[in-house]
PDB file of C-alpha atoms and ligand atoms in Angstrom:
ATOM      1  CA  UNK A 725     116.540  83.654 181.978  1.00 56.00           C
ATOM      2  CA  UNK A 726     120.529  84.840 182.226  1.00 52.00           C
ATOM      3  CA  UNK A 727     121.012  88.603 181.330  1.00 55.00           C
ATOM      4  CA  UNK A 728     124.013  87.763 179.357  1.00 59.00           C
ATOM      5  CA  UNK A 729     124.503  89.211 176.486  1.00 70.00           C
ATOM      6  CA  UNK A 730     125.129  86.938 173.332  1.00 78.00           C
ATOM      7  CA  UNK A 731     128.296  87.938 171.990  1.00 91.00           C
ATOM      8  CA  UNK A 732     127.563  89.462 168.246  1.00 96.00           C
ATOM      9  CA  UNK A 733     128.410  88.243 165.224  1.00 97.00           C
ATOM     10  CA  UNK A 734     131.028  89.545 162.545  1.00 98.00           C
ATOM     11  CA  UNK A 735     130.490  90.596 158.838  1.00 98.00           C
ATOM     12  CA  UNK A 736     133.269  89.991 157.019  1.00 98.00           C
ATOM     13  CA  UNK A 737     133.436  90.991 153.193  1.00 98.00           C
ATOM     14  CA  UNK A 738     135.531  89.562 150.358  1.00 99.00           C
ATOM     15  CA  UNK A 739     136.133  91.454 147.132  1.00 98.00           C
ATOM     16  CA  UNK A 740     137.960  91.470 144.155  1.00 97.00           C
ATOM     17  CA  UNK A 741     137.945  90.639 140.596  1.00 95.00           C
ATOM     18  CA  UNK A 742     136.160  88.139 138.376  1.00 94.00           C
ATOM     19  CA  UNK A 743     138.582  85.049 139.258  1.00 95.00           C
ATOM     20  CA  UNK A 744     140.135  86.385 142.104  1.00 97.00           C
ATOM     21  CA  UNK A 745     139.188  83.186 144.095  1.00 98.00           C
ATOM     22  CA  UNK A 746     136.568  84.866 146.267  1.00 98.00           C
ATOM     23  CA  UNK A 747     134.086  81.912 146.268  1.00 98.00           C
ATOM     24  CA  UNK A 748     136.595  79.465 147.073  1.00 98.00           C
ATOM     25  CA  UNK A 749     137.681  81.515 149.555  1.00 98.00           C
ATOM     26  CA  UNK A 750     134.780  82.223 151.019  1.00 98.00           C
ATOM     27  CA  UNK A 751     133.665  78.393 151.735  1.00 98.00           C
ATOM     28  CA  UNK A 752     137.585  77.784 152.922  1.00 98.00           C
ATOM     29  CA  UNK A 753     136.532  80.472 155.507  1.00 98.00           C
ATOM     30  CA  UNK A 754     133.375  79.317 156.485  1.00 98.00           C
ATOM     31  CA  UNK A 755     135.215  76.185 157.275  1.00 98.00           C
ATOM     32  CA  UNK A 756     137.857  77.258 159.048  1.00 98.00           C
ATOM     33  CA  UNK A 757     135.357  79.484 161.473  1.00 98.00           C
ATOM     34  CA  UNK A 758     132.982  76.740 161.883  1.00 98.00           C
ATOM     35  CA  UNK A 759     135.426  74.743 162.995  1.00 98.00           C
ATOM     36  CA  UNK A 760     136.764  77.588 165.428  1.00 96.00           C
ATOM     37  CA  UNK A 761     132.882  77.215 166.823  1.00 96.00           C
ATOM     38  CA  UNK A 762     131.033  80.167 165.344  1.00 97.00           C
ATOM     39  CA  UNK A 763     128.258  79.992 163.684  1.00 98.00           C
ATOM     40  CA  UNK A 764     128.461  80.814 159.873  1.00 98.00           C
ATOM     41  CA  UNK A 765     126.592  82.084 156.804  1.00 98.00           C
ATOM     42  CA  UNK A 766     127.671  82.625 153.459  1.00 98.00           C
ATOM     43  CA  UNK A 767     126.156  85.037 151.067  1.00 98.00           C
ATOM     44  CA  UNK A 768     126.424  86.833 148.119  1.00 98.00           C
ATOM     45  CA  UNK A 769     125.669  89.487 146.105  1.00 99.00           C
ATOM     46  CA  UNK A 770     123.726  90.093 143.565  1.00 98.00           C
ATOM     47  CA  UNK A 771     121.333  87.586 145.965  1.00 98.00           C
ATOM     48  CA  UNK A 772     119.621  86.237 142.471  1.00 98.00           C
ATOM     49  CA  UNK A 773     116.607  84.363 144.348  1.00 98.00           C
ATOM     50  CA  UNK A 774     115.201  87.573 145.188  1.00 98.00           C
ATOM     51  CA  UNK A 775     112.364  89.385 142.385  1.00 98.00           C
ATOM     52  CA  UNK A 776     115.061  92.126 142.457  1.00 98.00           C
ATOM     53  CA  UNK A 777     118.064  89.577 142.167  1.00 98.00           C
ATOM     54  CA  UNK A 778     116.089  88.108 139.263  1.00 98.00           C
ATOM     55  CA  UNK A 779     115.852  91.254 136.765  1.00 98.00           C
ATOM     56  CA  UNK A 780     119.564  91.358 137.789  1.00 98.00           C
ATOM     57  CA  UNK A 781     120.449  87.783 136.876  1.00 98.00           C
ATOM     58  CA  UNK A 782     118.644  88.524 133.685  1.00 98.00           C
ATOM     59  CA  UNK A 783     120.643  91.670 132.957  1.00 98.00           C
ATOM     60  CA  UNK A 784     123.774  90.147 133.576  1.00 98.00           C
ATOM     61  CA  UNK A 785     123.152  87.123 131.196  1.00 98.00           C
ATOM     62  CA  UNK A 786     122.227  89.938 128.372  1.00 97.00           C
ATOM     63  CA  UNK A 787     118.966  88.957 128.020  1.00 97.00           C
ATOM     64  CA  UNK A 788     117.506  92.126 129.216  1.00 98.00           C
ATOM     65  CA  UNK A 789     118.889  95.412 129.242  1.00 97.00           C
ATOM     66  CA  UNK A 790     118.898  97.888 131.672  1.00 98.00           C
ATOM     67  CA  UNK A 791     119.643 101.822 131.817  1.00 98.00           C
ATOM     68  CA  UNK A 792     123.172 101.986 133.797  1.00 98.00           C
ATOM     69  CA  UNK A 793     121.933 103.738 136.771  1.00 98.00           C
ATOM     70  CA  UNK A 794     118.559 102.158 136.959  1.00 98.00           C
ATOM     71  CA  UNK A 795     120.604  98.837 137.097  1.00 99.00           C
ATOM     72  CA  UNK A 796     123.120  99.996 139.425  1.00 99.00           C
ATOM     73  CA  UNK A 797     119.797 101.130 141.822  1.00 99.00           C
ATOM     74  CA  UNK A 798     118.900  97.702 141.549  1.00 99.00           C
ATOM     75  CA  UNK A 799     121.673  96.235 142.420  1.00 99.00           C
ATOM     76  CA  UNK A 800     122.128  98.383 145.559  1.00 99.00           C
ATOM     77  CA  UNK A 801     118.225  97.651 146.364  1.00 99.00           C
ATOM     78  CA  UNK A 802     119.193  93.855 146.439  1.00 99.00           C
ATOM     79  CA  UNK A 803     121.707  94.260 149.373  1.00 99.00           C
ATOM     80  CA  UNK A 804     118.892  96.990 150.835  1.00 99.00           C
ATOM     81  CA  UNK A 805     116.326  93.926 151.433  1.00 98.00           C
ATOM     82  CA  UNK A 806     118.876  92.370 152.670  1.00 98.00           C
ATOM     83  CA  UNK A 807     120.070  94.416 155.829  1.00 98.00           C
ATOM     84  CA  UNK A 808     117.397  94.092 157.831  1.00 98.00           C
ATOM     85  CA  UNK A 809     118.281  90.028 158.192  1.00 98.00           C
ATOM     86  CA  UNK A 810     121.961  91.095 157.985  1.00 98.00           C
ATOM     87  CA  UNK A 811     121.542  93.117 161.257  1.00 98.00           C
ATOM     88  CA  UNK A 812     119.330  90.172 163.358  1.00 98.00           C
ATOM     89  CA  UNK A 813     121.737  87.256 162.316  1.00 98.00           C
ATOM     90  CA  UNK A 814     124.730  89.482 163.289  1.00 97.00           C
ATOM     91  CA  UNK A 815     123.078  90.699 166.655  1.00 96.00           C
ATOM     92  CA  UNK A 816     122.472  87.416 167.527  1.00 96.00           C
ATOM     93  CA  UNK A 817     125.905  86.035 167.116  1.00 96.00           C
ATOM     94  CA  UNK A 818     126.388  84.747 163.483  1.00 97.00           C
ATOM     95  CA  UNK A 819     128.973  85.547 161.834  1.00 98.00           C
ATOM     96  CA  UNK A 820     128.232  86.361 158.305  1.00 98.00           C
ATOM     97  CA  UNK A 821     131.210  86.266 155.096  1.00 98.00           C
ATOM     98  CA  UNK A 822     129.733  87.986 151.862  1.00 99.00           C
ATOM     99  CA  UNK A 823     130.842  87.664 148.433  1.00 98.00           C
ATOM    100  CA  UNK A 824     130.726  90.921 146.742  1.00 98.00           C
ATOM    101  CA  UNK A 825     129.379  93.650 148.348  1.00 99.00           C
ATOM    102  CA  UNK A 826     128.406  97.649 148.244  1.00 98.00           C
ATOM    103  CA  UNK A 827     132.518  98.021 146.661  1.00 98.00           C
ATOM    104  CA  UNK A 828     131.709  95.743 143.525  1.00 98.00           C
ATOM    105  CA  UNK A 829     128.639  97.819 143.593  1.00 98.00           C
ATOM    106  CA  UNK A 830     130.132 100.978 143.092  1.00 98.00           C
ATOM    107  CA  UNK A 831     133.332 100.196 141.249  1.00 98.00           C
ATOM    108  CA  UNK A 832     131.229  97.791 138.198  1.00 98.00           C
ATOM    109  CA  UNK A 833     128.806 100.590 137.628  1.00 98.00           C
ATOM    110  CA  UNK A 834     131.334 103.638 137.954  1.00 98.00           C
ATOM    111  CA  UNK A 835     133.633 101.576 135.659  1.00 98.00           C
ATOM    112  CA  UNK A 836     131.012 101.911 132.249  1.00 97.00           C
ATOM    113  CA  UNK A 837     132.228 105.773 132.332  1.00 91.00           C
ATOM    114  CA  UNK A 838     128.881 106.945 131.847  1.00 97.00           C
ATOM    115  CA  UNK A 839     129.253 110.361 132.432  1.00 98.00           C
ATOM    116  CA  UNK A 840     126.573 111.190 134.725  1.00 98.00           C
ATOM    117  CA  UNK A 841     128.027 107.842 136.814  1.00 98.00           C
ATOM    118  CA  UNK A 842     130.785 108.720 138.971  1.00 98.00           C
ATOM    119  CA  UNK A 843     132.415 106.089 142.108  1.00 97.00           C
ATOM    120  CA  UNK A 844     131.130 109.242 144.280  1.00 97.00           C
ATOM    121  CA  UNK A 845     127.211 109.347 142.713  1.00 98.00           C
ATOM    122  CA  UNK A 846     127.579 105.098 142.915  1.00 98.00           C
ATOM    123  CA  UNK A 847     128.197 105.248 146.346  1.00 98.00           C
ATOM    124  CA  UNK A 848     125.440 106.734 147.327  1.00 98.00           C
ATOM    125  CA  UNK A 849     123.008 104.431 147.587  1.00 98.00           C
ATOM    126  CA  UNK A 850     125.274 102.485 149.856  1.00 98.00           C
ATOM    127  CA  UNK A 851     125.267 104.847 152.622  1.00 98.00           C
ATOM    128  CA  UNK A 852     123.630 103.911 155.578  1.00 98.00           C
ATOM    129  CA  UNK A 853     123.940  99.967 154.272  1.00 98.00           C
ATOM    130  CA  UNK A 854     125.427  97.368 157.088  1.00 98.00           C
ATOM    131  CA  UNK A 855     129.259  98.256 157.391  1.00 98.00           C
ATOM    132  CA  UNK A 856     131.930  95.178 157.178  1.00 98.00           C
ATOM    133  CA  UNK A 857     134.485  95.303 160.283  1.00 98.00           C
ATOM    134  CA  UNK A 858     136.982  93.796 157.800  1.00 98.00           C
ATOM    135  CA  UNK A 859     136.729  93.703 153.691  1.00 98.00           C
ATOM    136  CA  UNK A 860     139.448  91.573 152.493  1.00 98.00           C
ATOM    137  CA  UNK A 861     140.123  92.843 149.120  1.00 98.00           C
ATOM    138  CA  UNK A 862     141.660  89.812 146.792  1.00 98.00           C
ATOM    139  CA  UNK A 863     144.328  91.097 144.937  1.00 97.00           C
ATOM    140  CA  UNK A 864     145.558  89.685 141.329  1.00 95.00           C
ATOM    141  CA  UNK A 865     147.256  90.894 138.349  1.00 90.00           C
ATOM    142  CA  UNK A 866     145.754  89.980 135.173  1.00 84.00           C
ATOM    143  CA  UNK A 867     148.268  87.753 133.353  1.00 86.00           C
ATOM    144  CA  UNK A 868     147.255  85.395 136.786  1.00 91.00           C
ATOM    145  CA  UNK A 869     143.572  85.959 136.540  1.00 89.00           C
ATOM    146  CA  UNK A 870     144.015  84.850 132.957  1.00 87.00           C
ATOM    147  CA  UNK A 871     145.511  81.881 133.802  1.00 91.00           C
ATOM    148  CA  UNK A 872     142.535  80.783 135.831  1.00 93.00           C
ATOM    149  CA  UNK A 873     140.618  80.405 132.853  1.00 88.00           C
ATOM    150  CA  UNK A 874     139.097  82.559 129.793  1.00 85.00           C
ATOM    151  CA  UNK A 875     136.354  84.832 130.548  1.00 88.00           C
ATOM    152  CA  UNK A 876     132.699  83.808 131.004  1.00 90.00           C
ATOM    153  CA  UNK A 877     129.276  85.159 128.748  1.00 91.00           C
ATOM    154  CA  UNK A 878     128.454  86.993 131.466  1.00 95.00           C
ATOM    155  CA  UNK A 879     128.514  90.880 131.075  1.00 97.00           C
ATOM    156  CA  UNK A 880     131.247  92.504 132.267  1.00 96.00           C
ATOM    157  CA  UNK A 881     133.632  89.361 131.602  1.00 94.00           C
ATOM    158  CA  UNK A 882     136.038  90.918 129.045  1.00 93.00           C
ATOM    159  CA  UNK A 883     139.170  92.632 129.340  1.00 91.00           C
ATOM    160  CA  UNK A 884     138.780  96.391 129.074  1.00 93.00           C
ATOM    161  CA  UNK A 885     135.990  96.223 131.736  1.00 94.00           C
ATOM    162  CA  UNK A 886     137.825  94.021 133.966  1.00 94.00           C
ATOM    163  CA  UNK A 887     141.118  96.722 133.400  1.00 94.00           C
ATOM    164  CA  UNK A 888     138.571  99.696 134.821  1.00 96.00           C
ATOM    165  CA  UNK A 889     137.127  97.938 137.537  1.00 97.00           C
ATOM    166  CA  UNK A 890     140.747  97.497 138.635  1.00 96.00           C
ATOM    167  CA  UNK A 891     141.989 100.653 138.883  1.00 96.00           C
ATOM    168  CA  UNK A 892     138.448 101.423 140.728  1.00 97.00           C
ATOM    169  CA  UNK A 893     138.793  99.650 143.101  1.00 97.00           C
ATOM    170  CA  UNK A 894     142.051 100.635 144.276  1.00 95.00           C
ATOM    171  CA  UNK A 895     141.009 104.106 144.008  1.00 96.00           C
ATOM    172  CA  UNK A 896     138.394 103.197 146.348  1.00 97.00           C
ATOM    173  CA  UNK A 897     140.287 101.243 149.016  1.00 96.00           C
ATOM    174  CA  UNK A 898     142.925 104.068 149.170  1.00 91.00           C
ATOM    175  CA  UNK A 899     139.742 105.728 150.560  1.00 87.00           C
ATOM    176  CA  UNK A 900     138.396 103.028 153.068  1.00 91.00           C
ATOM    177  CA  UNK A 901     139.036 101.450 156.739  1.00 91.00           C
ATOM    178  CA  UNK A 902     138.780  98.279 157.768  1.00 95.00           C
ATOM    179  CA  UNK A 903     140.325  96.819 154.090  1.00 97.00           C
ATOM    180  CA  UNK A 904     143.254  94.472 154.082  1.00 98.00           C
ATOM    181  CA  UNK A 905     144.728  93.784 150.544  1.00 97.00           C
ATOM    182  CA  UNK A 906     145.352  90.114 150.783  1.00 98.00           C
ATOM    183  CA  UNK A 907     147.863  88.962 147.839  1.00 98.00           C
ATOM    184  CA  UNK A 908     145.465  86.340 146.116  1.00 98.00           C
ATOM    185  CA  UNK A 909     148.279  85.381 143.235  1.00 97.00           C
ATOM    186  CA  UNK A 910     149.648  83.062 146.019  1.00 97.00           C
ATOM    187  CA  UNK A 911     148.231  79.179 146.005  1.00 97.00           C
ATOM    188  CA  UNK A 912     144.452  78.430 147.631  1.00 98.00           C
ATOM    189  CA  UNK A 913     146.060  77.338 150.756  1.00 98.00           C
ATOM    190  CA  UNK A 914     148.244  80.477 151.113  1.00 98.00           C
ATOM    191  CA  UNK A 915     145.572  83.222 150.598  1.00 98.00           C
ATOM    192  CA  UNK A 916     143.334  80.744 152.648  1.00 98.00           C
ATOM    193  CA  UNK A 917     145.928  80.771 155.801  1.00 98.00           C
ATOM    194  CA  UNK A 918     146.691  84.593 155.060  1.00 98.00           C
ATOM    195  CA  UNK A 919     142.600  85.241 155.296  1.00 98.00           C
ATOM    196  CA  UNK A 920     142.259  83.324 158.512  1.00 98.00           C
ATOM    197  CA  UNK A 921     145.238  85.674 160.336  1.00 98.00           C
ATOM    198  CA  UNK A 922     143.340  88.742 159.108  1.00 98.00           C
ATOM    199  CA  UNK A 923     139.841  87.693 160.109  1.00 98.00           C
ATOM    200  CA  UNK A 924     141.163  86.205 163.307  1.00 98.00           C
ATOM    201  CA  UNK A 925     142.273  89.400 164.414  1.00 97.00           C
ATOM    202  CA  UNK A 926     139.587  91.076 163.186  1.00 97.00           C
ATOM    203  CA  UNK A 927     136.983  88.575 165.995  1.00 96.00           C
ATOM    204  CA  UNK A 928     139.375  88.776 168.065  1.00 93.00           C
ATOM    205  CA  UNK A 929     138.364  92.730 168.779  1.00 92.00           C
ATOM    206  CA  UNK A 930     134.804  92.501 167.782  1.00 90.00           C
ATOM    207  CA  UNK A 931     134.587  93.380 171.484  1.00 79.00           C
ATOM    208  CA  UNK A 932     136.387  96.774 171.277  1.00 75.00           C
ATOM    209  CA  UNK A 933     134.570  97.521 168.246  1.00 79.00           C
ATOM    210  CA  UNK A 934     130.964  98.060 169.840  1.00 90.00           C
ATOM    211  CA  UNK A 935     127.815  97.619 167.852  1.00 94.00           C
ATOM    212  CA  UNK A 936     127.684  96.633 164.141  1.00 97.00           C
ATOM    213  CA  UNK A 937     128.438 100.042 162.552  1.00 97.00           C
ATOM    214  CA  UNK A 938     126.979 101.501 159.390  1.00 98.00           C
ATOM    215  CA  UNK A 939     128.548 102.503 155.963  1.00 98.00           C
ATOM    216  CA  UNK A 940     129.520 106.518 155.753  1.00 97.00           C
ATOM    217  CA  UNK A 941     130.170 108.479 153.053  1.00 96.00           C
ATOM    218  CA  UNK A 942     133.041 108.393 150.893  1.00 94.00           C
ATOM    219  CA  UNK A 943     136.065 110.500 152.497  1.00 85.00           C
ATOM    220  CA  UNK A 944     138.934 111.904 150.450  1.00 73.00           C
TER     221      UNK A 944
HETATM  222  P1  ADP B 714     135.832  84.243 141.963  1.00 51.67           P
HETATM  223  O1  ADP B 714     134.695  83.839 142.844  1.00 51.67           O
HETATM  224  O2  ADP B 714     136.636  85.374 142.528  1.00 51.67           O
HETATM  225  O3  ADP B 714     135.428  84.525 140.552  1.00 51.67           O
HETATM  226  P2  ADP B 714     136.653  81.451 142.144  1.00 51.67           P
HETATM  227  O4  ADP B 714     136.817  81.123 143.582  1.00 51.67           O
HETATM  228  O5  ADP B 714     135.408  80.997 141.466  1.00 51.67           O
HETATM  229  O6  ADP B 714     136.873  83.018 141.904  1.00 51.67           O
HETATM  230  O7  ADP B 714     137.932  80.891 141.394  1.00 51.67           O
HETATM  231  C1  ADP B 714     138.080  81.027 139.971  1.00 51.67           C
HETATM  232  C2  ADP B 714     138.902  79.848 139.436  1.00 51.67           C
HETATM  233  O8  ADP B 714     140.252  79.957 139.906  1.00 51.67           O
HETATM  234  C3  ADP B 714     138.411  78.497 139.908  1.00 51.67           C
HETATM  235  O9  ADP B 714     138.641  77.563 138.873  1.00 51.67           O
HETATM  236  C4  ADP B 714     139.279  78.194 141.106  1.00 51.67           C
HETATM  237  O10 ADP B 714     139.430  76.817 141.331  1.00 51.67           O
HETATM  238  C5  ADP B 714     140.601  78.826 140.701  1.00 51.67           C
HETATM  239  N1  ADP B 714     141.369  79.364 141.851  1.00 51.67           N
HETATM  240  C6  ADP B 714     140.891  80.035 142.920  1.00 51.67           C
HETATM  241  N2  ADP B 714     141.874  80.396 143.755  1.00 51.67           N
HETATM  242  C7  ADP B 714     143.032  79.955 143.211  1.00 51.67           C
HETATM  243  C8  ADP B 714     144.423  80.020 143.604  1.00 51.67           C
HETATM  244  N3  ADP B 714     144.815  80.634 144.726  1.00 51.67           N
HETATM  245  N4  ADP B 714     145.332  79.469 142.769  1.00 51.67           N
HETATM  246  C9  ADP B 714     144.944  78.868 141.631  1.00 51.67           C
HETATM  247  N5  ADP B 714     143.670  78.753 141.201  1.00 51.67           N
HETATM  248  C10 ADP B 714     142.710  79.290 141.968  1.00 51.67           C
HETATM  249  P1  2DT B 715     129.395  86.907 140.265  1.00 51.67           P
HETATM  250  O1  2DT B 715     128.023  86.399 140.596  1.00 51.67           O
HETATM  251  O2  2DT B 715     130.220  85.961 139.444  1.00 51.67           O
HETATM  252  O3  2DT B 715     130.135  87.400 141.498  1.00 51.67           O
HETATM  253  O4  2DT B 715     129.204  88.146 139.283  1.00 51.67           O
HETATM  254  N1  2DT B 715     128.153  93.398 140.298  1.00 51.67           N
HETATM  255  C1  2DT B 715     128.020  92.826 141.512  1.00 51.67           C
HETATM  256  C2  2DT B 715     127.698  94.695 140.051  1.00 51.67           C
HETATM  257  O5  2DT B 715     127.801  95.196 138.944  1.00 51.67           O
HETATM  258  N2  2DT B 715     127.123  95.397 141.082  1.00 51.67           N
HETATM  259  C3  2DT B 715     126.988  94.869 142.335  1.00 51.67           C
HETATM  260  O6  2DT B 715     126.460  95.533 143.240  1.00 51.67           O
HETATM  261  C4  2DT B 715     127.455  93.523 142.559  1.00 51.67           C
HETATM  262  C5  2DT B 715     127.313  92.910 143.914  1.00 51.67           C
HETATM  263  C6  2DT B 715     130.079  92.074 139.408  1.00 51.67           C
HETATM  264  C7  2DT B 715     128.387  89.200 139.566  1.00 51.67           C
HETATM  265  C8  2DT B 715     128.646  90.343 138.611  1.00 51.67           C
HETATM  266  O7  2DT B 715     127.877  91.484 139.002  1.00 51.67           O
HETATM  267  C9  2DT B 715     128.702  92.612 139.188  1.00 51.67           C
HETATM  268  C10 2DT B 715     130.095  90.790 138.611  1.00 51.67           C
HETATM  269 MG1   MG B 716     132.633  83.823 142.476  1.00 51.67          MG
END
């Protein structure tokens, strides 16, 4: 039995708006590091398999309804029985690429201005929560969003939403590390080879980076 230690896994996040090309850049990834010879998983949030990702998947369909911070809990409690498995596969060398993650959390709920809601009360819950060493935040205007097809019967799909939950989350990367802004109007290929410098770089000093790390609070 060798005392070497396996060398751990990343957690790499990609965010951004409904269209955005985050699942189609998230299996382009997986790809590209499985053929670098890591081992991959890709997940996302909401996880809908889960009892918890159910309600969810029901809310978000509109057939149930849910009090805004009750749902938001729940949707923070589905990435909470999740971090447990998050912190094995990572320790033991698999490198994991999520789809969504504790940012849509906070922006989607804070963006219903409910008054008692703020991106600072939302974020909460998230504290303590697996941290990504790199969240590649998608970046696209609306007119090219649009163009990527109408909006789906899901809730949240319509414009003023989607105009709130932009402006959130720039607010909220303004106050984050580790987030590169990757310009996601360019063609699949482009934001694909743009994504693989960033993550690249980002394995490249897993090393120097220690121990996965844990989300803080928000800082001004
Ligand atoms: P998201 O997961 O962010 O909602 P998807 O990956 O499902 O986005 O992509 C939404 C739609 O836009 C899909 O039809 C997809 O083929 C298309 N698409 C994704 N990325 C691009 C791109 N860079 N240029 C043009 N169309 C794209
Ligand atoms: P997709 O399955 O198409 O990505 O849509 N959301 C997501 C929240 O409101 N809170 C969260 O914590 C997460 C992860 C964003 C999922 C929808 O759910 C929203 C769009
Ligand atoms: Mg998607």
């Amino acid at each position: 039995v060798g005392h070497e230690s396996t060398r751990r896994g990343a957690l790499v996040v990609v965010e951004g708006l409904d269209r955005a090309g985050k699942s189609s850049q998230c299996e382009k990834l997986r790809d590209y590091l499985s053929e670098q010879g890591h081992t991959v998983k890709y997940i996302r949030f909401p996880d809908r398999t889960t009892p918890i990702g159910k309600l969810i998947d029901s809310y978000l369909r509109g057939s149930t309804d849910q009090e805004d911070h009750s749902i938001h809990l729940l949707f923070s409690a589905n990435r909470w029985e999740l971090a447990k498995s998050i912190q094995e596969d990572i320790a033991n060398g698999i490198t994991i690429i999520v789809d969504r993650y504790s940012y849509s959390g906070a922006v989607y709920s804070a963006a219903k201005a409910n008054p008692t809601l703020s991106l600072e009360w939302a974020w909460q819950p998230e504290i303590g929560l697996p941290r990504p060493d790199i969240c590649l935040f998608l970046s696209i205007s609306a007119e090219e969003a649009a163009k990527r097809g109408g909006f789906g019967a899901e809730r949240y799909e319509n414009e003023a939403m989607q105009t709130r939950v932009r402006e959130l989350f720039r607010t909220l990367f303004e106050r984050q590390e580790d987030v590169s802004i990757i310009d996601a109007g360019k063609s699949l290929e482009e934001v694909s080879k743009d994504i693989q410098v960033v993550v690249s770089e980002c394995v490249g000093r897993l090393g120097a980076t220690g121990p996965l790390r844990t989300l803080g609070p928000l800082v001004n």
